[in-house]
């Protein structure tokens, strides 16, 4: 088990009971992580009390049809962008009726990427009743390393949001 996988499990073990205690529900909208975030949460006993659902929206058409990401955003900013991550998180929160929603979209590699956003770039969105916050990270390593690091980062974003109330 890699350090990122172990750290993600530890974050989820902290997240689930804290959400239960505070009455917070969660949802995910995942592209490059393809369900790793929601699966890691679901591995924890009690997850059914907090995890409302998750959408793996790997292609643009599904980001638009399921989450409501605008065609303008997809055409002008691309799916790997802060505006897309923001709309994905807002869409997941709306679709699943959760307190918090996190999104991931990026280039896990080995192909893809641009000069501005090389392989390893992942954008995150976190939607709550206070609005949407986005972050961009660049991770190193193999495709699996990037996906696991992105999963861990998304879980930490959720955990920080719950802790901050």
Short mmCIF file of C-alpha atoms in Angstrom, two decimals:
data_model
loop_
_atom_site.label_atom_id
_atom_site.label_comp_id
_atom_site.label_asym_id
_atom_site.label_seq_id
_atom_site.Cartn_x
_atom_site.Cartn_y
_atom_site.Cartn_z
CA UNK A 1 0.00 0.00 0.00
CA UNK A 2 1.43 3.39 -0.99
CA UNK A 3 1.74 6.32 1.38
CA UNK A 4 -0.97 8.24 -0.52
CA UNK A 5 -3.41 5.32 -0.30
CA UNK A 6 -2.76 4.90 3.42
CA UNK A 7 -3.08 8.66 4.01
CA UNK A 8 -6.35 8.74 2.04
CA UNK A 9 -7.76 5.92 4.17
CA UNK A 10 -6.73 7.77 7.32
CA UNK A 11 -8.36 10.99 6.07
CA UNK A 12 -11.57 9.11 5.28
CA UNK A 13 -11.51 7.45 8.73
CA UNK A 14 -11.42 10.94 10.23
CA UNK A 15 -13.93 12.43 7.78
CA UNK A 16 -16.82 9.98 8.08
CA UNK A 17 -17.34 10.11 11.88
CA UNK A 18 -16.84 13.88 11.89
CA UNK A 19 -19.52 14.29 9.22
CA UNK A 20 -21.84 11.99 11.22
CA UNK A 21 -21.25 14.04 14.35
CA UNK A 22 -21.90 17.36 12.58
CA UNK A 23 -24.75 16.25 10.31
CA UNK A 24 -22.77 16.91 7.12
CA UNK A 25 -23.47 15.00 3.90
CA UNK A 26 -21.03 14.54 1.03
CA UNK A 27 -21.02 13.95 -2.70
CA UNK A 28 -18.38 13.73 -5.42
CA UNK A 29 -17.96 14.56 -9.09
CA UNK A 30 -14.90 12.77 -10.39
CA UNK A 31 -13.13 12.71 -13.70
CA UNK A 32 -9.44 11.79 -13.41
CA UNK A 33 -9.96 9.96 -10.10
CA UNK A 34 -12.82 7.90 -11.59
CA UNK A 35 -14.55 7.17 -8.29
CA UNK A 36 -11.52 6.81 -6.00
CA UNK A 37 -12.71 9.59 -3.69
CA UNK A 38 -16.21 8.21 -3.19
CA UNK A 39 -14.88 4.65 -2.98
CA UNK A 40 -12.39 5.61 -0.27
CA UNK A 41 -15.18 7.25 1.73
CA UNK A 42 -17.46 4.25 1.17
CA UNK A 43 -14.81 1.91 2.59
CA UNK A 44 -15.37 3.43 6.05
CA UNK A 45 -18.11 2.03 8.32
CA UNK A 46 -20.84 4.65 8.70
CA UNK A 47 -20.28 6.08 5.21
CA UNK A 48 -23.90 5.41 4.30
CA UNK A 49 -24.88 8.09 6.80
CA UNK A 50 -22.86 10.78 5.02
CA UNK A 51 -22.10 9.83 1.40
CA UNK A 52 -25.10 10.81 -0.74
CA UNK A 53 -23.54 9.74 -4.04
CA UNK A 54 -20.88 10.29 -6.61
CA UNK A 55 -20.72 10.81 -10.35
CA UNK A 56 -17.85 9.63 -12.51
CA UNK A 57 -18.03 12.05 -15.40
CA UNK A 58 -15.07 11.07 -17.51
CA UNK A 59 -16.19 12.69 -20.77
CA UNK A 60 -17.39 16.21 -21.54
CA UNK A 61 -20.85 15.11 -22.69
CA UNK A 62 -21.55 13.55 -19.30
CA UNK A 63 -20.10 16.50 -17.38
CA UNK A 64 -22.64 18.62 -19.27
CA UNK A 65 -25.62 16.23 -19.21
CA UNK A 66 -25.33 14.99 -15.61
CA UNK A 67 -23.64 17.84 -13.72
CA UNK A 68 -24.72 20.79 -15.83
CA UNK A 69 -21.23 21.97 -16.75
CA UNK A 70 -21.87 24.58 -19.43
CA UNK A 71 -20.83 23.99 -23.01
CA UNK A 72 -19.22 27.44 -22.92
CA UNK A 73 -16.98 26.34 -20.04
CA UNK A 74 -16.02 23.11 -21.79
CA UNK A 75 -15.29 24.84 -25.11
CA UNK A 76 -13.50 27.93 -23.80
CA UNK A 77 -11.71 26.66 -20.69
CA UNK A 78 -11.69 22.86 -21.33
CA UNK A 79 -12.64 20.10 -18.93
CA UNK A 80 -9.31 20.47 -17.12
CA UNK A 81 -9.82 23.93 -15.66
CA UNK A 82 -10.91 25.74 -12.52
CA UNK A 83 -14.24 26.81 -14.08
CA UNK A 84 -15.04 23.19 -14.95
CA UNK A 85 -14.06 21.94 -11.48
CA UNK A 86 -16.28 24.63 -9.97
CA UNK A 87 -19.29 23.70 -12.09
CA UNK A 88 -18.74 19.99 -11.44
CA UNK A 89 -18.78 20.53 -7.67
CA UNK A 90 -21.87 22.75 -7.85
CA UNK A 91 -23.58 20.16 -10.06
CA UNK A 92 -22.81 17.28 -7.68
CA UNK A 93 -24.10 19.24 -4.72
CA UNK A 94 -27.32 19.99 -6.62
CA UNK A 95 -27.80 16.46 -8.03
CA UNK A 96 -27.14 14.67 -4.73
CA UNK A 97 -28.51 17.28 -2.33
CA UNK A 98 -25.39 17.21 -0.16
CA UNK A 99 -23.97 19.70 2.29
CA UNK A 100 -20.55 19.52 0.59
CA UNK A 101 -19.39 18.31 -2.82
CA UNK A 102 -15.88 17.87 -4.13
CA UNK A 103 -14.78 17.54 -7.76
CA UNK A 104 -11.61 16.37 -9.50
CA UNK A 105 -10.60 16.94 -13.11
CA UNK A 106 -7.11 16.67 -14.53
CA UNK A 107 -4.41 14.97 -16.55
CA UNK A 108 -3.31 11.77 -14.83
CA UNK A 109 -1.04 10.79 -17.72
CA UNK A 110 0.95 9.43 -19.25
CA UNK A 111 -0.58 11.29 -22.22
CA UNK A 112 -2.53 14.50 -22.35
CA UNK A 113 -1.62 17.74 -20.74
CA UNK A 114 -0.71 21.10 -22.20
CA UNK A 115 2.15 23.52 -21.78
CA UNK A 116 0.08 25.47 -19.23
CA UNK A 117 -1.36 22.35 -17.57
CA UNK A 118 1.10 19.47 -17.94
CA UNK A 119 0.46 15.85 -17.00
CA UNK A 120 -0.08 15.71 -13.24
CA UNK A 121 -2.23 18.86 -13.16
CA UNK A 122 -5.50 18.39 -11.28
CA UNK A 123 -8.18 20.99 -10.58
CA UNK A 124 -10.46 20.60 -7.56
CA UNK A 125 -13.76 22.21 -6.68
CA UNK A 126 -15.42 22.30 -3.28
CA UNK A 127 -19.05 23.43 -3.18
CA UNK A 128 -20.95 24.37 -0.01
CA UNK A 129 -23.69 26.77 0.98
CA UNK A 130 -20.95 29.43 1.06
CA UNK A 131 -20.15 29.00 -2.65
CA UNK A 132 -17.41 27.20 -4.51
CA UNK A 133 -13.68 27.18 -3.85
CA UNK A 134 -11.23 25.83 -6.45
CA UNK A 135 -7.64 24.70 -6.21
CA UNK A 136 -5.03 23.50 -8.69
CA UNK A 137 -2.26 21.05 -7.84
CA UNK A 138 0.52 19.43 -9.82
CA UNK A 139 1.43 15.91 -8.80
CA UNK A 140 4.45 13.83 -9.83
CA UNK A 141 4.73 10.16 -10.66
CA UNK A 142 2.84 7.53 -12.57
CA UNK A 143 -0.81 7.71 -13.59
CA UNK A 144 -1.75 5.82 -10.43
CA UNK A 145 0.42 8.13 -8.28
CA UNK A 146 -1.36 11.19 -9.68
CA UNK A 147 -4.81 9.67 -9.15
CA UNK A 148 -4.03 8.60 -5.57
CA UNK A 149 -2.52 11.99 -4.71
CA UNK A 150 -5.58 13.72 -6.16
CA UNK A 151 -7.87 11.47 -4.11
CA UNK A 152 -5.97 12.34 -0.94
CA UNK A 153 -6.11 16.06 -1.72
CA UNK A 154 -9.86 15.93 -2.34
CA UNK A 155 -10.44 14.13 0.96
CA UNK A 156 -8.32 16.69 2.79
CA UNK A 157 -10.36 19.50 1.22
CA UNK A 158 -13.55 17.87 2.52
CA UNK A 159 -12.05 17.27 5.94
CA UNK A 160 -10.84 20.88 6.24
CA UNK A 161 -14.26 22.19 5.21
CA UNK A 162 -16.03 20.05 7.83
CA UNK A 163 -13.53 21.01 10.54
CA UNK A 164 -13.93 24.71 9.73
CA UNK A 165 -17.72 24.33 9.86
#
